Short mmCIF file of C-alpha atoms and ligand atoms in Angstrom, two decimals:
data_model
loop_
_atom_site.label_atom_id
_atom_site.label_comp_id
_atom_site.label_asym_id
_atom_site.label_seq_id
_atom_site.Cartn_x
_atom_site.Cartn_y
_atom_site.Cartn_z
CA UNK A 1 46.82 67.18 48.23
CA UNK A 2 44.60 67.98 45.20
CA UNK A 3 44.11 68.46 41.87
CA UNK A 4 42.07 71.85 41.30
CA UNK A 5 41.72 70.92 38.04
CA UNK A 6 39.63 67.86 38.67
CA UNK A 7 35.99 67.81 37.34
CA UNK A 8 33.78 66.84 39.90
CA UNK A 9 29.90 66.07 40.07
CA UNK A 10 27.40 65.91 42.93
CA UNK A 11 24.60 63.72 42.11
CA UNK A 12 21.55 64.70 44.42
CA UNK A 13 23.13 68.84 44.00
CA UNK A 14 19.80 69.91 45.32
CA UNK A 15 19.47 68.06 48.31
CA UNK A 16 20.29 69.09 52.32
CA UNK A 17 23.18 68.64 51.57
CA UNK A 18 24.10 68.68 48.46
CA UNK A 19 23.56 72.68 48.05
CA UNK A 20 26.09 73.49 50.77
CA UNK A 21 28.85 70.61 50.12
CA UNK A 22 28.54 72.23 45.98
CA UNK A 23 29.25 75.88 47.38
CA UNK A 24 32.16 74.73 48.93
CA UNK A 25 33.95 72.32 46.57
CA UNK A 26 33.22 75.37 43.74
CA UNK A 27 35.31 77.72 46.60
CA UNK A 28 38.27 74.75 45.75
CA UNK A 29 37.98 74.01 42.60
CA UNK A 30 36.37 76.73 40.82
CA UNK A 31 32.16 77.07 40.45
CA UNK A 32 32.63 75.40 36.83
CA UNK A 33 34.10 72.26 37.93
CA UNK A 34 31.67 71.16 39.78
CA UNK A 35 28.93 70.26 38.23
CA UNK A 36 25.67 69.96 39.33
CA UNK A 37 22.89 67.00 39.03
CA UNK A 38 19.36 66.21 40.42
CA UNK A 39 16.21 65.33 39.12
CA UNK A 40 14.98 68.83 38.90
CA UNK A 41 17.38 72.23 38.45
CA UNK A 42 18.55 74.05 41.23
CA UNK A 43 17.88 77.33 42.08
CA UNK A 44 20.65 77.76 44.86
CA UNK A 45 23.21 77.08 42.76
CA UNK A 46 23.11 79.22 39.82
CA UNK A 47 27.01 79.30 38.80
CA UNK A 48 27.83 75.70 38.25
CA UNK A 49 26.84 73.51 35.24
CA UNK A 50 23.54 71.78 35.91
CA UNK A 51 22.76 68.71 34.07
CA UNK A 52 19.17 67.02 34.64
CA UNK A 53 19.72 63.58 35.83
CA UNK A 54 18.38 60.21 37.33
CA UNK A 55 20.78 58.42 38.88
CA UNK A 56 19.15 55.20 37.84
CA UNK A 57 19.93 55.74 34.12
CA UNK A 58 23.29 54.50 33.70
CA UNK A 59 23.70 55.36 30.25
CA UNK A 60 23.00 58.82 30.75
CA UNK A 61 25.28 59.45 34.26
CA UNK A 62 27.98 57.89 32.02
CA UNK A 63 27.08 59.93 29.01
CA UNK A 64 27.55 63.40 31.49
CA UNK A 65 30.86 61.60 33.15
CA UNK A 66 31.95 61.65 29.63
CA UNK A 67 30.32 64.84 28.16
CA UNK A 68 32.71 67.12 31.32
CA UNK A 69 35.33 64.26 31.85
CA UNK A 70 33.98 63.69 35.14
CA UNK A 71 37.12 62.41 37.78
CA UNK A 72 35.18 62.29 41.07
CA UNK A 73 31.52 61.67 41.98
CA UNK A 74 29.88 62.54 45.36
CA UNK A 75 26.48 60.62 45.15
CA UNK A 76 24.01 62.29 47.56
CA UNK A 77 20.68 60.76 45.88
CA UNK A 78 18.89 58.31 48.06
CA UNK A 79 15.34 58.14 50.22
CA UNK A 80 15.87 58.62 54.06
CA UNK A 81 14.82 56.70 56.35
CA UNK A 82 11.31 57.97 57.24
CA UNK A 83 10.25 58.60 53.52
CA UNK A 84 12.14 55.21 52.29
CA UNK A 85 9.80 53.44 55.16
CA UNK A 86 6.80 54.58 52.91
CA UNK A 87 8.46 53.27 50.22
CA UNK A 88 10.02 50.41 50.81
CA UNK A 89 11.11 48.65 47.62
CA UNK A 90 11.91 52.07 46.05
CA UNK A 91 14.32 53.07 48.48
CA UNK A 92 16.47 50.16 48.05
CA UNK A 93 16.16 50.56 44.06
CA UNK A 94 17.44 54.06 44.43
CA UNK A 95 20.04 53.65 47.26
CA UNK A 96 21.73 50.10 45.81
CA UNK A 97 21.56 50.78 41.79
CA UNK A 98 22.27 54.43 41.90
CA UNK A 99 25.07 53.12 43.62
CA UNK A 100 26.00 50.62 41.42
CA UNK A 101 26.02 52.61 38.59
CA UNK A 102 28.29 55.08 39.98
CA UNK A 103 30.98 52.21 41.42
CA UNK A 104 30.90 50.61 38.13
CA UNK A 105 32.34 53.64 36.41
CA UNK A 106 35.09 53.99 39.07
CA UNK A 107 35.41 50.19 38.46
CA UNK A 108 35.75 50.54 35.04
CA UNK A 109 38.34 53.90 35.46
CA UNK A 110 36.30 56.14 33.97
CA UNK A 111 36.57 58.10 37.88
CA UNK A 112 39.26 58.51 39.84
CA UNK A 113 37.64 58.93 43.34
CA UNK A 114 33.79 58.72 44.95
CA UNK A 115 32.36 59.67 48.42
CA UNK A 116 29.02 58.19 49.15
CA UNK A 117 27.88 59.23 52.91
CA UNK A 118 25.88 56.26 54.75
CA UNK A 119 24.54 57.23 58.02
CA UNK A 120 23.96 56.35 61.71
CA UNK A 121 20.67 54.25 60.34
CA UNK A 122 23.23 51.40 59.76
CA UNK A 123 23.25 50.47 63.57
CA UNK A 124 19.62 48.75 65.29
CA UNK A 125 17.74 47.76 67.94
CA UNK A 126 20.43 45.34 69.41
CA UNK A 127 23.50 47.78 68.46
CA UNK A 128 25.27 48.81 72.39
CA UNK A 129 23.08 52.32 72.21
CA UNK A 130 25.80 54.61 74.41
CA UNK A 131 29.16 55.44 72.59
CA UNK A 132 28.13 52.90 69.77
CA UNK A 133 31.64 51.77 68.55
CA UNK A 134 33.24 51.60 65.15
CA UNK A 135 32.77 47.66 64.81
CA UNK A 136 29.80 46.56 66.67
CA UNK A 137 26.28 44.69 66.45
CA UNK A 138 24.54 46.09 63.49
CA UNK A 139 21.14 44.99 62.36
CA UNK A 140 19.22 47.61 61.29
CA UNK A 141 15.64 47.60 61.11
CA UNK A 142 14.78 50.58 58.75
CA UNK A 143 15.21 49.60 55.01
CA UNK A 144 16.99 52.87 55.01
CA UNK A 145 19.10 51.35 57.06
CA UNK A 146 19.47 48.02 55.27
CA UNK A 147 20.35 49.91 52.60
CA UNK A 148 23.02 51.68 53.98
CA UNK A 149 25.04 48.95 55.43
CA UNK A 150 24.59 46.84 52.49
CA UNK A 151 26.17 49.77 50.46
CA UNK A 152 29.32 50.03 53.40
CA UNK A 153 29.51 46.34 52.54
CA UNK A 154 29.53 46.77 48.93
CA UNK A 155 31.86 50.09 49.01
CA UNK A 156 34.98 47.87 50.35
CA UNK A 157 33.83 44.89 48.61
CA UNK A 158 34.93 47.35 45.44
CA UNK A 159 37.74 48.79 47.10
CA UNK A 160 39.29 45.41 47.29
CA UNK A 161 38.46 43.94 44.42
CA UNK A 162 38.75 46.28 42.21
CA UNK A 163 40.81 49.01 44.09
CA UNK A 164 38.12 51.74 43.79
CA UNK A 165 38.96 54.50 45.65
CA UNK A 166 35.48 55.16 47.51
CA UNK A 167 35.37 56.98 50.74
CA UNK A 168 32.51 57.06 53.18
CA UNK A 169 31.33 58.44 56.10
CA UNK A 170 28.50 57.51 58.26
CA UNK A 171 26.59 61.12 58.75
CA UNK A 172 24.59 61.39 62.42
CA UNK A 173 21.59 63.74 61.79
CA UNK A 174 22.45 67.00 59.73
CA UNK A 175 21.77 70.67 61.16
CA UNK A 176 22.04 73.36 58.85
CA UNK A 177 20.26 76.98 57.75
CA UNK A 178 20.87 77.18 54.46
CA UNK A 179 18.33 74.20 53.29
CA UNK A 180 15.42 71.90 54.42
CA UNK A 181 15.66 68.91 54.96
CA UNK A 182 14.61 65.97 53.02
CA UNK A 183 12.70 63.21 54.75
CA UNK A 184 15.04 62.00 57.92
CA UNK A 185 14.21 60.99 61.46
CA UNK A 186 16.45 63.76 62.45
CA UNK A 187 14.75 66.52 60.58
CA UNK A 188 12.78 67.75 63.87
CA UNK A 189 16.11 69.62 65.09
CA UNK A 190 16.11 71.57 61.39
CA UNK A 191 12.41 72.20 62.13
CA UNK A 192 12.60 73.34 65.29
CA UNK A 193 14.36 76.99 64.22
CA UNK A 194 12.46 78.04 61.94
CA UNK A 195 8.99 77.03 64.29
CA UNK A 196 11.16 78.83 66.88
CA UNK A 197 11.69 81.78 64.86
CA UNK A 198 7.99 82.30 63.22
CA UNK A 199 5.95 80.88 65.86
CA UNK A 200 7.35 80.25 69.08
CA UNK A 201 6.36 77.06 69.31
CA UNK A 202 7.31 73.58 67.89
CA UNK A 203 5.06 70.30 68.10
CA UNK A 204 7.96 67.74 67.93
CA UNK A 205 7.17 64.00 66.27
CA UNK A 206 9.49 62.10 68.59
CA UNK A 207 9.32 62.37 72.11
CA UNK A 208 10.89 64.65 75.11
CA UNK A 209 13.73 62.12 76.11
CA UNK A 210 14.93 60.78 72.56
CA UNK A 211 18.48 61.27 72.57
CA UNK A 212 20.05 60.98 68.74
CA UNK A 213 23.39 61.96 67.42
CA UNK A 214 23.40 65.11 65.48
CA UNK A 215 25.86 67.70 63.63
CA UNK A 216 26.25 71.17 62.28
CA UNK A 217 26.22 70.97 58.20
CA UNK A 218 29.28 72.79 58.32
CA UNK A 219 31.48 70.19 60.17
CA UNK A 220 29.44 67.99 58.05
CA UNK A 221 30.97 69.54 54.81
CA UNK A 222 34.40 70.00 56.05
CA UNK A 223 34.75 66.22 57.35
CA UNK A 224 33.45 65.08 54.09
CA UNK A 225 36.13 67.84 52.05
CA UNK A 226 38.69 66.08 54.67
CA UNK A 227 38.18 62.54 54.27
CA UNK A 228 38.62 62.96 50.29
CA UNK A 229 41.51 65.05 50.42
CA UNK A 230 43.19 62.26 53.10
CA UNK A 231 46.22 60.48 51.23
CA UNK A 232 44.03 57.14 50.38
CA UNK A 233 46.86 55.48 52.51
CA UNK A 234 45.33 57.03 55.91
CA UNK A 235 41.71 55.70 54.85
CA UNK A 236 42.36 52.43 56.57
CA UNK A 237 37.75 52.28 56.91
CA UNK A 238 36.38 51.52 53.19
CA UNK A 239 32.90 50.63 54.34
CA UNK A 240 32.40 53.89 56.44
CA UNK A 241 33.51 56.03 59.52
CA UNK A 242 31.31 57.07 62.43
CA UNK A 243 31.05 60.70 62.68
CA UNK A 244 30.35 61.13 66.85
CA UNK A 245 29.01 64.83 66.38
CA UNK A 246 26.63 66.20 69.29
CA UNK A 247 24.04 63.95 70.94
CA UNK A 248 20.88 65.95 72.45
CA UNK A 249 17.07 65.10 72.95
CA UNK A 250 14.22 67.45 72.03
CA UNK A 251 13.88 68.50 75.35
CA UNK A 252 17.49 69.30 75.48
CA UNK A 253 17.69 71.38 72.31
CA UNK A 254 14.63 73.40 73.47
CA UNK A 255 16.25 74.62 76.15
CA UNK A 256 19.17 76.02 74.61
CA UNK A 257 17.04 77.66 72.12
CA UNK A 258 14.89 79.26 75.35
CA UNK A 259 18.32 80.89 76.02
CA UNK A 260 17.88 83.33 72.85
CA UNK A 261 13.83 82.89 72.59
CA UNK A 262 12.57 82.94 76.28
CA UNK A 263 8.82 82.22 75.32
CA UNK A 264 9.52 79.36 72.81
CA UNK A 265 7.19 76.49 73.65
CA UNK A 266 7.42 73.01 72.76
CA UNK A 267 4.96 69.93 73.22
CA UNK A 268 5.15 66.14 71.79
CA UNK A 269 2.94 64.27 69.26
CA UNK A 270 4.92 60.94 68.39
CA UNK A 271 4.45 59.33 65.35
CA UNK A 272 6.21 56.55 63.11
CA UNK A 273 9.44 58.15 63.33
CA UNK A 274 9.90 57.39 67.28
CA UNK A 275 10.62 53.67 66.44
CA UNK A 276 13.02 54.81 63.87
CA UNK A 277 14.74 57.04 66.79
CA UNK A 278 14.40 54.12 69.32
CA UNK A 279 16.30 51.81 67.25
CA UNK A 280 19.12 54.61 66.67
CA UNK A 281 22.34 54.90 68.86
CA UNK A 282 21.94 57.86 71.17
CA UNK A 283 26.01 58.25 71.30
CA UNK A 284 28.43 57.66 69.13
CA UNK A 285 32.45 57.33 68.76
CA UNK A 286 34.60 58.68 66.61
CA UNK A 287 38.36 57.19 67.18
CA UNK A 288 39.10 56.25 64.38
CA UNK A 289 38.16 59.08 61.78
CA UNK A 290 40.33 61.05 64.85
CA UNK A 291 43.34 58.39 64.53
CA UNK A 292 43.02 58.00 60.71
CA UNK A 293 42.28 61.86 59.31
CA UNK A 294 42.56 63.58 62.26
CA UNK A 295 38.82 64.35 62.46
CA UNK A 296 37.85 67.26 65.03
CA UNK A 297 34.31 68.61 64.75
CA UNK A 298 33.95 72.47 66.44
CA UNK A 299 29.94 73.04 67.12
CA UNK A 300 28.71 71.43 70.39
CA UNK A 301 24.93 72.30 71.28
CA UNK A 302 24.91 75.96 72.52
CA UNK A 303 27.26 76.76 69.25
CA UNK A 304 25.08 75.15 67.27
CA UNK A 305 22.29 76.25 68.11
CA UNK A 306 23.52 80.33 68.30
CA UNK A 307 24.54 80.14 64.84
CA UNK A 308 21.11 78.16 63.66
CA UNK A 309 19.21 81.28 64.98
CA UNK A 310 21.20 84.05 63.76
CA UNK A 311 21.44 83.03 60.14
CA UNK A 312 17.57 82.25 60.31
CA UNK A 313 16.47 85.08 61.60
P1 NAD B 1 17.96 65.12 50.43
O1 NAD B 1 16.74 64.29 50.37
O2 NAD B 1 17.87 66.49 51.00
O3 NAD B 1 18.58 65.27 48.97
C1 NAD B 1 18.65 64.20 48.07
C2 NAD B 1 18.65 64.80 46.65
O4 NAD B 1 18.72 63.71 45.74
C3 NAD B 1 17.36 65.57 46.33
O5 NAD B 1 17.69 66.85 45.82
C4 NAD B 1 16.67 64.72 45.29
O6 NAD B 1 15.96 65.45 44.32
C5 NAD B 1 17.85 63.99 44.67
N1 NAD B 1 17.44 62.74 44.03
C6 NAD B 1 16.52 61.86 44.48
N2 NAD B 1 16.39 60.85 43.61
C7 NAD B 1 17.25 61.09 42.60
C8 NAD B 1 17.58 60.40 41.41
N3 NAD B 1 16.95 59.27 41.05
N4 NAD B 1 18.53 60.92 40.60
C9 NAD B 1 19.14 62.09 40.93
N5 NAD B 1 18.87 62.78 42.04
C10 NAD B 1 17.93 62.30 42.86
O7 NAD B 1 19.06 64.26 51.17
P2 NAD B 1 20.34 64.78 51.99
O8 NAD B 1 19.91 65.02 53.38
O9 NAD B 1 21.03 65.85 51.24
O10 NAD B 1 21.19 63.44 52.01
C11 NAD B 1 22.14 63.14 51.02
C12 NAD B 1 22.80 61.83 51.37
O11 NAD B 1 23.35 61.90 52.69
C13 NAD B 1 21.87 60.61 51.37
O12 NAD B 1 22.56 59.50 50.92
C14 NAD B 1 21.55 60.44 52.83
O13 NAD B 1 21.24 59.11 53.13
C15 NAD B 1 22.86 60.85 53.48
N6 NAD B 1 22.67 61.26 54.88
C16 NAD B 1 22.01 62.42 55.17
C17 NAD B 1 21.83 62.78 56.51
C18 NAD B 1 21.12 64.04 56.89
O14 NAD B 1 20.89 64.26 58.10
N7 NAD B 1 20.75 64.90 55.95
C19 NAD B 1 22.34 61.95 57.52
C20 NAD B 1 22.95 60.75 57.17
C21 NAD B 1 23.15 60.43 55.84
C1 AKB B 2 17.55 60.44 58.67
O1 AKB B 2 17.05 60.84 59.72
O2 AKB B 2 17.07 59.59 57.93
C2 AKB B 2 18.91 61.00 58.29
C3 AKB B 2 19.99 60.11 58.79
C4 AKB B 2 20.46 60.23 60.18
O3 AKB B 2 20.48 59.30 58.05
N1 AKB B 2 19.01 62.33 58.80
#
């Protein structure tokens, strides 16, 4: 259901995770046609062609689109939620124009195909909290947040008017080993190995009891490979699909982890990031990426967090 032929770039190569989603679309199509961009080179990824890029210069995204005849874009560059909270008006610059400028070339046919991920941070305060739906309430109070819905909005907005093939999925937080993460709500459960490992003990920003949708990188990687290799008739969502994954608290992940690391301690300092959290779903569904791709994820919690601590140690 592919072309392995296609020329593919990853804008944001040498983020969370753009490093791991790379390693695996090189394993499909070959290391040199997917090429690699971010603001600064990347060490991980030493086998595909890097170009130096900021997203917000159109001119030069659509002089490299041209430069490797470019069909499909994943575009991974944005602020998260507790970093674009700090910086307000430059988080929406980034996460709207960047993309803009990469719909406009599909719009335009220069691309064939683009995946943009938007994230649980699209639901709020007065979203139903268990199970959160597909369709429901959604007024999000992050400009993270803001920004991701308005994109969902904007993604089938240029689906149906101009029959751009973009696919989307709405990521709960990301879990993986093989990078850090980069300025999230949801990057206490990344921290939390590696405290685990070096120091047996993990002050955690949001408290005990927060529950929060999470997910292993790796069914992270392989639902995003999935949804773009779908026939574009079974992607019946063009704004974005909820991704259910696992849903734990702190409390709850630090007892699983006590399973392999008896002495691990953890305590609670909340800061600015609990509010964040609060306004988050603590559940999600998943139906219709199930009914639509056939979406199945395989880590729950104890998987997860087995495979976290072997590949850290
Ligand atoms: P990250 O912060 O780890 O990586 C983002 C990358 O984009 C960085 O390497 C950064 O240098 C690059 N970048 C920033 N500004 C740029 C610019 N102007 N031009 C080019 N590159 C630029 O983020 P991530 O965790 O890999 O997330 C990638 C995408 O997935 C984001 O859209 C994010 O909202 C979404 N997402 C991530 C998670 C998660 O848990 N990691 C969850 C939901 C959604
Ligand atoms: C964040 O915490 O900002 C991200 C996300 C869930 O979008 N990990």
């Amino acid at each position: 259901m592919y072309n392995k032929e296609d020329k593919i770039l990853i804008i944001g190569s040498g983020g969370q995770i753009g490093i791991e989603l790379a390693q695996e679309l090189s394993l499909l199509y070959s290391s040199e046609n997917v090429v690699v961009a971010d603001l600064k080179p990347i060490i991980a990824l030493p086998n595909n062609p890097f170009e130096q890029l900021d997203v917000l210069n159109k001119d030069a995204l659509f002089a490299i689109v041209k430069k490797h005849n470019i069909k499909q874009i994943y575009l991974l560059a944005a602020l998260l939620s507790a970093t674009g909270e700090q910086n307000p008006m430059f988080a929406w610059k980034l996460n709207m124009e960047g993309l803009f400028n990469v719909l406009d070339l599909a719009k335009e046919k220069h691309i064939t195909k683009v995946y943009w991920p938007s994230s649980i941070a699209v639901f709020g305060p007065t979203t139903p909290r268990i199970n959160t739906p597909q369709f429901t309430v959604m007024e999000p109070s992050t400009v993270y947040g803001i920004s991701k819905q308005a994109g969902e909005r904007w993604c089938e907005w240029y689906f149906r008017k101009h029959n751009v093939d973009v696919r989307s999925l709405r990521y709960p937080g990301l879990i993986g080993w093989k990078s850090a993460p980069g300025g999230g709500t949801t990057d206490y459960a990344v921290h939390i190995f590696h405290e685990a490992i070096k120091n047996k003990k993990y002050e955690c920003f949001l408290s005990a009891n927060t529950a929060l949708p999470m997910m292993h990188m790796e069914d992270a990687i392989r639902a995003t490979i999935e949804i773009m290799h779908s026939p574009a008739e079974n992607i019946k969502i063009r704004g974005s699909y909820n991704l259910a994954g696992i849903s734990f608290t702190p409390d709850q992940i630090a007892s699983e982890i006590r399973k392999h690391i008896p002495e691990f301690g953890i305590s609670y300092k909340r800061d600015f990031r609990q509010e964040i959290a609060d306004s988050w779903p603590q559940s999600i569904l998943d139906d219709e990426a199930k009914k639509d791709w056939n979406w199945s994820m395989k880590y729950d919690l104890s998987s997860l967090v087995e495979n976290m601590l072997v590949n850290l140690a």
